[in-house]
Short mmCIF file of C-alpha atoms and ligand atoms in Angstrom, two decimals:
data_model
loop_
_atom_site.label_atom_id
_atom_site.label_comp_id
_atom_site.label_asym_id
_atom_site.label_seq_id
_atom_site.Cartn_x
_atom_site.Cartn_y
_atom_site.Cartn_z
CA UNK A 1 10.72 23.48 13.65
CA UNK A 2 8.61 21.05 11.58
CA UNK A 3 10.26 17.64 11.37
CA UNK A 4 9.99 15.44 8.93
CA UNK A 5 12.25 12.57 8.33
CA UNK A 6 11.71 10.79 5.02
CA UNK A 7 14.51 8.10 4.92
CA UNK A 8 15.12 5.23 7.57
CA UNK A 9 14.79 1.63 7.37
CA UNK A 10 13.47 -1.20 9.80
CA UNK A 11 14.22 -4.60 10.57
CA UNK A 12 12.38 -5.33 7.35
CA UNK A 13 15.48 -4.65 5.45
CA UNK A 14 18.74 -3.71 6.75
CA UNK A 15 17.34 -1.87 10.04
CA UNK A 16 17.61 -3.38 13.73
CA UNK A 17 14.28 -2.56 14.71
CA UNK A 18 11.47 -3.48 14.04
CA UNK A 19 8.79 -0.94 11.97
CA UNK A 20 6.55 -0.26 14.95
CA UNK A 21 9.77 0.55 17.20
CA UNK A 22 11.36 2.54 14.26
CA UNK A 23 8.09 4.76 14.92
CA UNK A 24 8.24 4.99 18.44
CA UNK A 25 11.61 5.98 18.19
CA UNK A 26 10.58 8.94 15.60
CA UNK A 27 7.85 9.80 17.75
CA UNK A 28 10.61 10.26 21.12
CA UNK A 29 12.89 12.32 18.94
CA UNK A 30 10.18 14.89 18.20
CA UNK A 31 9.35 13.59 14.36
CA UNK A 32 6.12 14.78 13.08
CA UNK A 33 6.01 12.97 10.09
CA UNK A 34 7.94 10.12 9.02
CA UNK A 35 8.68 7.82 6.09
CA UNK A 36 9.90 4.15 6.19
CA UNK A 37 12.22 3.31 3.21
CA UNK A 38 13.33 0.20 3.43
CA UNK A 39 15.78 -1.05 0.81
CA UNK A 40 13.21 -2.80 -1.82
CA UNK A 41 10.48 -4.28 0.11
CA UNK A 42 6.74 -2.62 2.02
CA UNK A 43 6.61 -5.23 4.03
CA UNK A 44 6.91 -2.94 7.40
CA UNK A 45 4.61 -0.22 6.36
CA UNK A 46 1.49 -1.69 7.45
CA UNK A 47 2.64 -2.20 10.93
CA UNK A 48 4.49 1.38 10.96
CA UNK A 49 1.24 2.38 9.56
CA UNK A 50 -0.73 1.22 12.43
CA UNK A 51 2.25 2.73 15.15
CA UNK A 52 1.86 5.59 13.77
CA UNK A 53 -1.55 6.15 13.92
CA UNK A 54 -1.90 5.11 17.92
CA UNK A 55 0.84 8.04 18.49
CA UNK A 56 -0.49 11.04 16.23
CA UNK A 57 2.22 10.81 13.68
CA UNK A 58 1.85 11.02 10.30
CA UNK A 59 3.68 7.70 8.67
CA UNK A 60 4.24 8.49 4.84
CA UNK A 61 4.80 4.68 2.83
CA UNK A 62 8.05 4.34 1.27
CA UNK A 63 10.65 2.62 -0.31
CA UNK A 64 14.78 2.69 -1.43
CA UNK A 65 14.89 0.85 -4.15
CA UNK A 66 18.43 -0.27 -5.97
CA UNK A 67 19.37 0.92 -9.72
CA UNK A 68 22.18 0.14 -11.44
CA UNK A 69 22.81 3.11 -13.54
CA UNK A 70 26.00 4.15 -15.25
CA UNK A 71 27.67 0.54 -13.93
CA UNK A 72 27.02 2.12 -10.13
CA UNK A 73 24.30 1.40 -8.14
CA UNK A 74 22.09 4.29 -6.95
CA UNK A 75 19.73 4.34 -4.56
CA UNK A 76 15.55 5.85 -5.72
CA UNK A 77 13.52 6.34 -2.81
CA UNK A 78 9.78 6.50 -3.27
CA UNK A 79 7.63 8.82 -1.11
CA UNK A 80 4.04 8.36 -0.87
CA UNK A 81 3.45 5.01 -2.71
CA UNK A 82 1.05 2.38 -2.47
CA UNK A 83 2.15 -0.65 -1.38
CA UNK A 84 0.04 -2.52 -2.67
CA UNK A 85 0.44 -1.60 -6.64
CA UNK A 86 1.38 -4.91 -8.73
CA UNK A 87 4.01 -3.06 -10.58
CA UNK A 88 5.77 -2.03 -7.74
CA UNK A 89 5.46 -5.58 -5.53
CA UNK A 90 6.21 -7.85 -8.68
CA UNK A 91 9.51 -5.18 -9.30
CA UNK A 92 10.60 -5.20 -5.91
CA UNK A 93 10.38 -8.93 -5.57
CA UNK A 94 12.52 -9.71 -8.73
CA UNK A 95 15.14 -7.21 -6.74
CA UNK A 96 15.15 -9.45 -3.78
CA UNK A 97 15.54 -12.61 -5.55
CA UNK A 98 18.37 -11.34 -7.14
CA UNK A 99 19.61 -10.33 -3.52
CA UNK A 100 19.97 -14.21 -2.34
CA UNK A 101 21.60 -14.96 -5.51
CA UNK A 102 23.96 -11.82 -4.74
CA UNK A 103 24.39 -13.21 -1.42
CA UNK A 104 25.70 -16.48 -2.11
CA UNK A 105 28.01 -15.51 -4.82
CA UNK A 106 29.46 -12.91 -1.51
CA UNK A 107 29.76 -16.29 0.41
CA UNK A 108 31.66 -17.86 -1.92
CA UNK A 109 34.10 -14.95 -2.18
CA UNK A 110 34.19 -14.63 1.13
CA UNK A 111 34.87 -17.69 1.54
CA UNK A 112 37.76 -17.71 -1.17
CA UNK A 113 39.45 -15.50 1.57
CA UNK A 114 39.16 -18.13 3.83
CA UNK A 115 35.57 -16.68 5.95
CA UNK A 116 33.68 -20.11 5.68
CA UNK A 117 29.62 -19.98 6.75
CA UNK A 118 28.68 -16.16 5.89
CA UNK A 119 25.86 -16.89 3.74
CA UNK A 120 24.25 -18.97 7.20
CA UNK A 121 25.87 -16.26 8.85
CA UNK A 122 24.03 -13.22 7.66
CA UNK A 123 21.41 -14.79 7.19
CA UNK A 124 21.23 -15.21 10.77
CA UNK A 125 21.14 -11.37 11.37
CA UNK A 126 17.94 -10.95 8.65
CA UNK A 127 14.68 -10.54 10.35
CA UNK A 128 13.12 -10.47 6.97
CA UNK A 129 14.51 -13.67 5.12
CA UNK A 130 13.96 -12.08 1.53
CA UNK A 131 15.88 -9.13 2.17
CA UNK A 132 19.53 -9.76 2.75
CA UNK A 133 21.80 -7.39 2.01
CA UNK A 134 25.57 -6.40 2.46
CA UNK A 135 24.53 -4.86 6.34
CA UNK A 136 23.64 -8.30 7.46
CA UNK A 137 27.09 -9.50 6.75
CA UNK A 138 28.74 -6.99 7.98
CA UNK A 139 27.00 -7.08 11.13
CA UNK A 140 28.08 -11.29 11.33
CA UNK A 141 31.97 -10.02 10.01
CA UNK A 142 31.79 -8.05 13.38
CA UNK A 143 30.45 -10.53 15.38
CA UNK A 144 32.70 -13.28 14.24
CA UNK A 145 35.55 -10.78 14.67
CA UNK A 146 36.88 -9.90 11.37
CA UNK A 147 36.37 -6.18 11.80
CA UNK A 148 35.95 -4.43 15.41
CA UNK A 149 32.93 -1.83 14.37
CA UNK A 150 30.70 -1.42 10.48
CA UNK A 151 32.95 0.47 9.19
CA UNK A 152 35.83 -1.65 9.28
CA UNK A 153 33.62 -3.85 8.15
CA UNK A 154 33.06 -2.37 4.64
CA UNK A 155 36.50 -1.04 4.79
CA UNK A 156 38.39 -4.61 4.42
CA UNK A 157 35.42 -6.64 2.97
CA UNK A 158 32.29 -6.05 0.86
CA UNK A 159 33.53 -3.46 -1.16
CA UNK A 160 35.01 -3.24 -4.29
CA UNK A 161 38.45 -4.75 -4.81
CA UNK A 162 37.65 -6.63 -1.01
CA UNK A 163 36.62 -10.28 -0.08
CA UNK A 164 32.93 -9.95 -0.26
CA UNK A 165 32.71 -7.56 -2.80
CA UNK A 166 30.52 -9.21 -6.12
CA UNK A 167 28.79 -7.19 -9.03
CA UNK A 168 25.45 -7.45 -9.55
CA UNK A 169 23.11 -5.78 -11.86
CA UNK A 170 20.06 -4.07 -9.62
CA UNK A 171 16.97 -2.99 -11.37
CA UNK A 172 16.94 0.09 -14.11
CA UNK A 173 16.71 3.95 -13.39
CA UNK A 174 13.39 3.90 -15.67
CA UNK A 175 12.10 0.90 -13.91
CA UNK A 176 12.38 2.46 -10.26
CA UNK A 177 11.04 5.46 -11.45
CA UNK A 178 8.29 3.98 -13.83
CA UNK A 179 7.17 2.12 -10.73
CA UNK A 180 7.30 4.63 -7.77
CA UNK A 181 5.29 6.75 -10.28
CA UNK A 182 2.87 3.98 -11.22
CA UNK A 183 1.85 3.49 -7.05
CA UNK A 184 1.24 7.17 -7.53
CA UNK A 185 4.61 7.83 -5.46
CA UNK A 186 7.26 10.46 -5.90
CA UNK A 187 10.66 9.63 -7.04
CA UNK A 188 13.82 10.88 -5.11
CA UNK A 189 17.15 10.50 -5.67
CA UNK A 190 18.91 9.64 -2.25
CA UNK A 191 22.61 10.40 -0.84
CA UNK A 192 23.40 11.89 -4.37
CA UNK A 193 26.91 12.60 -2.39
CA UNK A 194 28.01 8.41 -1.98
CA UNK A 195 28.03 7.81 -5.74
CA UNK A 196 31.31 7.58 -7.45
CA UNK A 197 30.24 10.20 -9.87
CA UNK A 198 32.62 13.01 -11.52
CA UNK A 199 30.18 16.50 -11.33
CA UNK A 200 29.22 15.23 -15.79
CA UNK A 201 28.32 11.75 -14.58
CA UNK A 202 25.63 13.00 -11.72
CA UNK A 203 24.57 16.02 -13.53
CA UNK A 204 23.58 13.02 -16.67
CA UNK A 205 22.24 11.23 -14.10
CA UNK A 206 19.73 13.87 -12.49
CA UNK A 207 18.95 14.92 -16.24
CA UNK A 208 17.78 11.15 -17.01
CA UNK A 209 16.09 11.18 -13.64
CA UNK A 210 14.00 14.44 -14.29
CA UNK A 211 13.20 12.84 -17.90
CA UNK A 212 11.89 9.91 -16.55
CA UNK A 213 9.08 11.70 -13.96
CA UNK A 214 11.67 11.97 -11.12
CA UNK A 215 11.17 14.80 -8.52
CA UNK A 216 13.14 15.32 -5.98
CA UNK A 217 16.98 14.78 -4.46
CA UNK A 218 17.40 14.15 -1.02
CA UNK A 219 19.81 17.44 0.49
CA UNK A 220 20.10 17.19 4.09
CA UNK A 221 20.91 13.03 4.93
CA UNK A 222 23.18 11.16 7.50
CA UNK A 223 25.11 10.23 4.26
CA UNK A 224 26.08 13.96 3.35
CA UNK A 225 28.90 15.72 5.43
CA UNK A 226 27.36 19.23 6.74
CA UNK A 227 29.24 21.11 4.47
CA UNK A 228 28.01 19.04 1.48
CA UNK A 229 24.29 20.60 1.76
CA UNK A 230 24.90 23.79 0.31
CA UNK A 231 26.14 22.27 -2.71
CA UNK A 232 23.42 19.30 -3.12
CA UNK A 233 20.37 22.33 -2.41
CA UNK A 234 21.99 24.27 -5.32
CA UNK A 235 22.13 21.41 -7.18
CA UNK A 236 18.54 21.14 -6.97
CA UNK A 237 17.47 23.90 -7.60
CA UNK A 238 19.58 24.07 -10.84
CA UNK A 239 17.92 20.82 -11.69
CA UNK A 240 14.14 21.88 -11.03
CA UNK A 241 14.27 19.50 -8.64
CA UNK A 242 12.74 19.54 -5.10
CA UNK A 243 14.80 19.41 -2.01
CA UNK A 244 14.08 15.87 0.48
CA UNK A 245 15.45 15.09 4.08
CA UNK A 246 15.93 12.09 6.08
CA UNK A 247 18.82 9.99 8.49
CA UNK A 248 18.71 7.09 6.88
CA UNK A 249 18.67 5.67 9.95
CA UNK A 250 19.57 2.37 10.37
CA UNK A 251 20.29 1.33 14.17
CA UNK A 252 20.36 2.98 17.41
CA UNK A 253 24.28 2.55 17.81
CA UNK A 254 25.12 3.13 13.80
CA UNK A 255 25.11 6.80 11.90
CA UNK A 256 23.00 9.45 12.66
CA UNK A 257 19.36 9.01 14.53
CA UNK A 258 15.99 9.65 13.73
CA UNK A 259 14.37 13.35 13.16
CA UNK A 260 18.23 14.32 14.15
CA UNK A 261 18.89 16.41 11.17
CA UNK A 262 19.48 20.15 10.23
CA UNK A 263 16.35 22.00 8.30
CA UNK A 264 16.16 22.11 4.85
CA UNK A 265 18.05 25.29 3.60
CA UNK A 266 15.24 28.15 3.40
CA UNK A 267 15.30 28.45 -0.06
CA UNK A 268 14.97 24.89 -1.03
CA UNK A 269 11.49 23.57 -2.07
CA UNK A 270 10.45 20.63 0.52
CA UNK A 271 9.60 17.52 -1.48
CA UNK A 272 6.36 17.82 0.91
CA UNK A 273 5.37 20.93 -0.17
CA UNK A 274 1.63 21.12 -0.77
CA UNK A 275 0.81 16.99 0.32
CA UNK A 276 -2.44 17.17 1.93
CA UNK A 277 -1.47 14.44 4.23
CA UNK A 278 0.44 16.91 6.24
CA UNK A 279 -1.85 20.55 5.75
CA UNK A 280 -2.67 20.51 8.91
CA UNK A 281 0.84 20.29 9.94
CA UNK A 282 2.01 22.72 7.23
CA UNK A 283 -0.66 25.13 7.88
CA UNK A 284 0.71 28.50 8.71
CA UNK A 285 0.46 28.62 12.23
CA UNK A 286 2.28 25.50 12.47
CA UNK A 287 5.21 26.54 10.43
P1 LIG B 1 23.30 -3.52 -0.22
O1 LIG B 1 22.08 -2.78 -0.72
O2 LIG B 1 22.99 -4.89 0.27
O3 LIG B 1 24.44 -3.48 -1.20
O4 LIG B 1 23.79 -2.76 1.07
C1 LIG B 1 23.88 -1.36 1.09
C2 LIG B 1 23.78 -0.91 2.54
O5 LIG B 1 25.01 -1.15 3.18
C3 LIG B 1 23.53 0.57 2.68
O6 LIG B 1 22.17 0.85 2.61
C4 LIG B 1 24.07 0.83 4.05
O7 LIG B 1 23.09 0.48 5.00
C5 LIG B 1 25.21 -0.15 4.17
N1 LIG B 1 26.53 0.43 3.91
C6 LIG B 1 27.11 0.64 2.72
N2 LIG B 1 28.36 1.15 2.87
C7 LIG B 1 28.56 1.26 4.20
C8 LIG B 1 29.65 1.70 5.01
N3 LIG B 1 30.78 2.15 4.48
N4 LIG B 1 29.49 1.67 6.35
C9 LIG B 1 28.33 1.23 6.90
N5 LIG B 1 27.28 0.79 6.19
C10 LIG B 1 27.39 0.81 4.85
MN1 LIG B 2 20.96 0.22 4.30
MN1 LIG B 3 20.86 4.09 0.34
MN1 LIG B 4 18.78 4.00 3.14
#
């Protein structure tokens, strides 16, 4: 099988390892073409760019950025982008300023609860100083003791109606889209299955998506349950939209690893379908 992993993140956002190591890793588990998303920032592409290269893999540049949409946050990754498009670097660093501000107002909650020093302490566990995010204080909750594994973690704090737990207005559906499709990228909607969405709420939500230029819905992820695919492929293809798959993998000891997915239901179109990046991988006697 041909396979392609299209979500994960590095130490660049909420990943443990860094880019070149999140490649190497991809490369051991049999990937043959991988894209980094990490949660709004490129930073890591460049060096996952150059890992890729000395192994034979083909690195696709990517991104997860956050949208608040319908008062929930959703998650558009970008396939394909260009890192270096102004749009898309001036967007995604207005998203992680509003992250520290975010972070300290999390502090200060947590700290309501009685947790003193999380904002120090997550920041702590951030490689990249710009991009903290809700993982990074989970990972210091565990540490300090406050919850025994991640899960616990979000369970008690960080999520709504827990210690932690803030709102905060992300970026806008159109903007996400408006600038994955600027770069000349390709919009996806990822883990449509974690939203809080009743089946009228997500069905609006993929018809504003497809209005705005957006392509594709990710199907097979870490953050679907196996029986959860059949639905999300017919979903796309009711949609028109085409089918994506990644682990969203985030550390070797949390959720599901690299390139360690099912296959994309047969009848699903493959986001990838037709990129000339990967012909000689799709080329009939490869598939
Ligand atoms: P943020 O974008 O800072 O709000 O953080 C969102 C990230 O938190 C996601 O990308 C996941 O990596 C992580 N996350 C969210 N919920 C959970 C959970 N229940 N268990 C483990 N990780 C989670
Ligand atoms: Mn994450
Ligand atoms: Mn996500
Ligand atoms: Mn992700």
């Amino acid at each position: 099988m041909l396979n392609i992993d299209l979500h994960c993140h590095s130490n660049v956002s909420d990943g443990v390892l860094p880019p070149a190591a999140v490649v190497a890793r991809a490369a051991a588990n049999g990937v043959h073409a991988l894209a980094l998303t990490d949660h709004d920032d490129v930073a890591g592409i460049a060096a996952a760019r150059i890992a890729a290269e000395a192994v034979g893999m083909t690195l696709i540049p990517g991104v997860e950025i956050s949208v608040s949409w319908g008062g929930k946050t959703v998650h558009i990754v970008g396939l394909r982008i260009d890192p270096a498009h102004p749009d898309l670097v001036a967007g995604l660093r207005g998203i992680r300023l509003g992250r520290v501000e975010r972070a300290q107002r999390m502090a200060a909650d947590l700290e309501r609860s009685g947790i003193a020093g999380a904002y120090e302490g997550a920041f702590g566990y951030a490689a990249n100083k710009e991009m903290l995010g809700r993982t990074h204080f989970a990972r210091w909750l565990v540490a300090q003791g406050h919850a025994s594994d991640m899960r616990g973690a979000f369970r008690r704090y960080l999520t709504h109606g827990n210690p932690g737990y803030v709102e905060h207005e992300w970026t806008s559906l159109e903007n996400a889209v408006g600038w994955i499709r600027a770069s000349g990228g390709m919009a996806v909607i990822a883990h449509p299955g974690r939203y809080p969405f009743n089946a009228r709420e997500l069905h609006l939500l993929l018809d504003a998506f497809r209005a705005l230029g957006g392509e594709g819905i990710e199907v097979i992820t870490g953050s679907h349950h196996p029986s959860e695919y059949g639905k999300f492929a017919d979903l796309a293809r009711a949609f028109g939209l085409k089918a994506s798959r990644g682990a969203d993998f985030h550390a070797p000891d949390e959720g599901i690893d690299i390139g360690r997915l099912p296959a994309l239901p047969h009848y699903c179109q493959p986001v990838w379908q037709g990129w000339p990046e990967l012909a000689d991988l799709l080329s009939p006697s490869m598939a």
